[in-house]
mmCIF file of C-alpha atoms in Angstrom:
data_model
loop_
_atom_site.group_PDB
_atom_site.id
_atom_site.type_symbol
_atom_site.label_atom_id
_atom_site.label_comp_id
_atom_site.label_asym_id
_atom_site.label_seq_id
_atom_site.Cartn_x
_atom_site.Cartn_y
_atom_site.Cartn_z
ATOM 1 C CA UNK A 1 -20.069 33.244 -11.367
ATOM 2 C CA UNK A 2 -19.613 31.429 -14.278
ATOM 3 C CA UNK A 3 -17.366 28.519 -12.702
ATOM 4 C CA UNK A 4 -20.102 28.488 -10.409
ATOM 5 C CA UNK A 5 -23.032 27.875 -12.876
ATOM 6 C CA UNK A 6 -21.570 25.126 -14.643
ATOM 7 C CA UNK A 7 -20.809 23.312 -10.590
ATOM 8 C CA UNK A 8 -24.196 24.180 -10.242
ATOM 9 C CA UNK A 9 -24.906 22.456 -14.052
ATOM 10 C CA UNK A 10 -23.199 19.134 -13.140
ATOM 11 C CA UNK A 11 -24.496 18.619 -9.268
ATOM 12 C CA UNK A 12 -27.711 18.340 -11.525
ATOM 13 C CA UNK A 13 -26.944 15.809 -14.272
ATOM 14 C CA UNK A 14 -24.944 14.283 -11.604
ATOM 15 C CA UNK A 15 -28.362 14.281 -8.663
ATOM 16 C CA UNK A 16 -30.583 13.360 -12.170
ATOM 17 C CA UNK A 17 -28.338 9.959 -12.975
ATOM 18 C CA UNK A 18 -27.927 6.604 -10.259
ATOM 19 C CA UNK A 19 -25.616 5.943 -11.460
ATOM 20 C CA UNK A 20 -22.270 6.487 -13.122
ATOM 21 C CA UNK A 21 -19.423 5.199 -15.046
ATOM 22 C CA UNK A 22 -16.310 6.473 -14.627
ATOM 23 C CA UNK A 23 -13.050 4.677 -16.728
ATOM 24 C CA UNK A 24 -15.040 0.897 -16.537
ATOM 25 C CA UNK A 25 -15.433 1.625 -12.854
ATOM 26 C CA UNK A 26 -19.169 1.223 -11.620
ATOM 27 C CA UNK A 27 -19.087 4.091 -8.609
ATOM 28 C CA UNK A 28 -23.055 4.033 -6.938
ATOM 29 C CA UNK A 29 -23.698 8.112 -6.181
ATOM 30 C CA UNK A 30 -25.915 9.607 -3.226
ATOM 31 C CA UNK A 31 -26.705 12.660 -1.558
ATOM 32 C CA UNK A 32 -25.438 13.084 1.716
ATOM 33 C CA UNK A 33 -27.409 15.449 4.689
ATOM 34 C CA UNK A 34 -25.172 18.835 3.066
ATOM 35 C CA UNK A 35 -27.270 17.785 -0.863
ATOM 36 C CA UNK A 36 -23.934 16.947 -2.168
ATOM 37 C CA UNK A 37 -23.251 14.117 -4.230
ATOM 38 C CA UNK A 38 -20.725 11.433 -2.985
ATOM 39 C CA UNK A 39 -19.619 8.239 -4.979
ATOM 40 C CA UNK A 40 -19.963 4.890 -2.384
ATOM 41 C CA UNK A 41 -16.871 3.189 -3.797
ATOM 42 C CA UNK A 42 -14.113 2.919 -0.701
ATOM 43 C CA UNK A 43 -11.177 2.157 0.430
ATOM 44 C CA UNK A 44 -10.697 -1.671 1.363
ATOM 45 C CA UNK A 45 -10.936 -0.831 4.801
ATOM 46 C CA UNK A 46 -7.213 -2.909 6.871
ATOM 47 C CA UNK A 47 -8.567 -3.711 10.458
ATOM 48 C CA UNK A 48 -10.148 -6.911 8.622
ATOM 49 C CA UNK A 49 -7.784 -9.481 7.393
ATOM 50 C CA UNK A 50 -6.426 -13.235 8.191
ATOM 51 C CA UNK A 51 -3.428 -14.353 8.100
ATOM 52 C CA UNK A 52 -2.939 -18.373 7.655
ATOM 53 C CA UNK A 53 -0.270 -21.849 7.748
ATOM 54 C CA UNK A 54 1.295 -21.019 11.033
ATOM 55 C CA UNK A 55 1.466 -23.874 13.387
ATOM 56 C CA UNK A 56 -3.026 -23.425 15.345
ATOM 57 C CA UNK A 57 -3.295 -20.894 13.473
ATOM 58 C CA UNK A 58 -3.258 -17.743 15.528
ATOM 59 C CA UNK A 59 -5.201 -14.388 15.101
ATOM 60 C CA UNK A 60 -3.217 -11.779 15.424
ATOM 61 C CA UNK A 61 -3.770 -8.469 15.368
ATOM 62 C CA UNK A 62 -1.365 -6.469 13.060
ATOM 63 C CA UNK A 63 0.696 -7.479 10.042
ATOM 64 C CA UNK A 64 3.517 -5.599 8.549
ATOM 65 C CA UNK A 65 6.392 -5.678 6.198
ATOM 66 C CA UNK A 66 4.317 -6.559 3.771
ATOM 67 C CA UNK A 67 6.921 -5.255 1.037
ATOM 68 C CA UNK A 68 9.026 -6.834 -2.769
ATOM 69 C CA UNK A 69 11.026 -4.428 -4.151
ATOM 70 C CA UNK A 70 13.144 -4.435 -7.736
ATOM 71 C CA UNK A 71 17.663 -4.494 -6.668
ATOM 72 C CA UNK A 72 18.951 -1.385 -9.495
ATOM 73 C CA UNK A 73 21.638 -2.650 -11.649
ATOM 74 C CA UNK A 74 23.768 0.175 -12.819
ATOM 75 C CA UNK A 75 26.326 -0.617 -16.079
ATOM 76 C CA UNK A 76 28.323 1.933 -17.805
ATOM 77 C CA UNK A 77 29.966 0.301 -20.818
ATOM 78 C CA UNK A 78 33.736 1.697 -21.847
ATOM 79 C CA UNK A 79 32.975 3.189 -25.997
ATOM 80 C CA UNK A 80 29.616 5.012 -24.559
ATOM 81 C CA UNK A 81 29.235 8.646 -24.627
ATOM 82 C CA UNK A 82 27.046 9.469 -22.361
ATOM 83 C CA UNK A 83 29.128 9.136 -18.570
ATOM 84 C CA UNK A 84 26.570 8.387 -16.703
ATOM 85 C CA UNK A 85 25.765 4.403 -16.458
ATOM 86 C CA UNK A 86 22.012 3.022 -17.523
ATOM 87 C CA UNK A 87 20.350 1.700 -15.169
ATOM 88 C CA UNK A 88 18.044 -1.938 -15.047
ATOM 89 C CA UNK A 89 16.193 -4.165 -13.257
ATOM 90 C CA UNK A 90 18.075 -6.968 -11.006
ATOM 91 C CA UNK A 91 17.313 -9.679 -8.679
ATOM 92 C CA UNK A 92 13.119 -9.089 -6.703
ATOM 93 C CA UNK A 93 13.928 -8.892 -3.198
ATOM 94 C CA UNK A 94 11.738 -9.730 0.212
ATOM 95 C CA UNK A 95 11.617 -7.852 2.754
ATOM 96 C CA UNK A 96 11.077 -9.530 5.924
ATOM 97 C CA UNK A 97 6.928 -9.457 7.919
ATOM 98 C CA UNK A 98 6.379 -9.636 11.352
ATOM 99 C CA UNK A 99 2.742 -10.413 13.346
ATOM 100 C CA UNK A 100 1.983 -9.386 16.379
ATOM 101 C CA UNK A 101 -0.734 -10.771 18.076
ATOM 102 C CA UNK A 102 -1.431 -10.583 22.637
ATOM 103 C CA UNK A 103 -0.274 -13.371 24.845
ATOM 104 C CA UNK A 104 -3.308 -16.376 26.179
ATOM 105 C CA UNK A 105 -1.738 -18.111 28.806
ATOM 106 C CA UNK A 106 -1.648 -21.372 27.470
ATOM 107 C CA UNK A 107 -0.952 -20.773 24.134
ATOM 108 C CA UNK A 108 3.352 -21.467 23.314
ATOM 109 C CA UNK A 109 2.824 -22.544 19.306
ATOM 110 C CA UNK A 110 4.267 -19.689 17.673
ATOM 111 C CA UNK A 111 7.549 -19.960 20.399
ATOM 112 C CA UNK A 112 7.448 -24.325 19.625
ATOM 113 C CA UNK A 113 7.327 -23.008 16.454
ATOM 114 C CA UNK A 114 10.478 -20.534 17.117
ATOM 115 C CA UNK A 115 12.258 -23.809 19.209
ATOM 116 C CA UNK A 116 12.191 -25.944 15.690
ATOM 117 C CA UNK A 117 15.203 -23.853 14.271
ATOM 118 C CA UNK A 118 18.543 -25.580 14.747
ATOM 119 C CA UNK A 119 22.261 -24.696 12.096
ATOM 120 C CA UNK A 120 20.227 -24.726 8.889
ATOM 121 C CA UNK A 121 16.541 -26.524 9.123
ATOM 122 C CA UNK A 122 13.439 -24.993 10.384
ATOM 123 C CA UNK A 123 10.344 -26.241 9.473
ATOM 124 C CA UNK A 124 9.266 -24.286 6.616
ATOM 125 C CA UNK A 125 5.507 -22.855 5.306
ATOM 126 C CA UNK A 126 4.040 -20.513 3.293
ATOM 127 C CA UNK A 127 1.649 -17.917 4.887
ATOM 128 C CA UNK A 128 -1.470 -17.170 3.068
ATOM 129 C CA UNK A 129 -2.057 -12.987 3.994
ATOM 130 C CA UNK A 130 -5.505 -11.917 3.498
ATOM 131 C CA UNK A 131 -7.566 -8.725 3.019
ATOM 132 C CA UNK A 132 -10.994 -9.038 3.141
ATOM 133 C CA UNK A 133 -14.318 -6.515 2.872
ATOM 134 C CA UNK A 134 -16.940 -6.300 4.993
ATOM 135 C CA UNK A 135 -18.282 -9.196 4.028
ATOM 136 C CA UNK A 136 -15.536 -11.689 5.085
ATOM 137 C CA UNK A 137 -14.076 -12.447 1.363
ATOM 138 C CA UNK A 138 -10.772 -11.707 0.177
ATOM 139 C CA UNK A 139 -10.355 -9.037 -1.856
ATOM 140 C CA UNK A 140 -5.897 -9.163 -2.310
ATOM 141 C CA UNK A 141 -3.988 -11.528 -0.755
ATOM 142 C CA UNK A 142 -0.044 -12.039 -0.398
ATOM 143 C CA UNK A 143 1.529 -15.550 -0.852
ATOM 144 C CA UNK A 144 4.876 -15.996 0.900
ATOM 145 C CA UNK A 145 6.684 -18.663 -0.253
ATOM 146 C CA UNK A 146 9.287 -20.867 2.776
ATOM 147 C CA UNK A 147 8.424 -18.532 5.493
ATOM 148 C CA UNK A 148 9.634 -19.587 8.605
ATOM 149 C CA UNK A 149 10.113 -17.423 12.298
ATOM 150 C CA UNK A 150 13.576 -15.891 12.414
ATOM 151 C CA UNK A 151 12.480 -12.948 16.144
ATOM 152 C CA UNK A 152 10.249 -14.359 18.574
ATOM 153 C CA UNK A 153 9.912 -10.928 21.177
ATOM 154 C CA UNK A 154 7.556 -11.337 24.642
ATOM 155 C CA UNK A 155 6.110 -8.368 25.297
ATOM 156 C CA UNK A 156 6.943 -5.053 27.177
ATOM 157 C CA UNK A 157 6.078 -4.474 30.646
ATOM 158 C CA UNK A 158 5.149 -1.555 32.766
ATOM 159 C CA UNK A 159 3.993 -0.943 36.383
ATOM 160 C CA UNK A 160 1.577 1.785 34.895
ATOM 161 C CA UNK A 161 -0.028 0.222 32.196
ATOM 162 C CA UNK A 162 -3.111 -0.901 31.414
ATOM 163 C CA UNK A 163 -3.120 -2.483 27.005
ATOM 164 C CA UNK A 164 -2.573 -6.221 27.433
ATOM 165 C CA UNK A 165 0.123 -7.965 26.829
ATOM 166 C CA UNK A 166 1.569 -8.454 23.088
ATOM 167 C CA UNK A 167 3.508 -10.855 21.131
ATOM 168 C CA UNK A 168 5.432 -9.791 17.952
ATOM 169 C CA UNK A 169 7.469 -12.587 15.874
ATOM 170 C CA UNK A 170 9.404 -11.695 13.007
ATOM 171 C CA UNK A 171 9.670 -14.028 9.586
ATOM 172 C CA UNK A 172 11.826 -14.215 6.636
ATOM 173 C CA UNK A 173 10.158 -15.652 4.106
ATOM 174 C CA UNK A 174 11.836 -15.927 0.190
ATOM 175 C CA UNK A 175 9.731 -15.369 -2.449
ATOM 176 C CA UNK A 176 5.749 -13.786 -2.264
ATOM 177 C CA UNK A 177 3.027 -12.964 -5.157
ATOM 178 C CA UNK A 178 -0.142 -10.494 -5.106
ATOM 179 C CA UNK A 179 -3.567 -11.844 -6.217
ATOM 180 C CA UNK A 180 -6.481 -9.618 -6.865
ATOM 181 C CA UNK A 181 -10.056 -11.321 -5.734
ATOM 182 C CA UNK A 182 -11.286 -14.168 -3.573
#
């Protein structure tokens, strides 16, 4: 009963305030249909993004593989009294990204870029992936440096399917940087 009274007092206090500052984050509160208070600070949706830096600047429907990791170095000195190695961060390692887009009849720019690969010679580029908010302003930006295509996959085909034809492009890159905001 005491817990319920505390919750009711907290809800009344929250309803009396229009805004609430939590950990230096300004959060606006609103009432939903059931009378409960809910803040309107939502995570960014992942469906509004842009990709630039490739020949023709194609529009993609999916981006995956934006990842980096630090390799672990294990070391143990011979005179150490601890019978286990210590672990230290080593070299940074990035993965490959995969981009998917619909196939258009006259669009062969990705295929032309992929065909430009010859032994140790390819046109490298800087690819920028931006996660956008509802107004189209970039909130997160990933910059992939010295990127080049390594795999181009055509669509799968089914006689009883009703999906669009989608091709995928896998891209290798050397370094990645990420920035927050526009």
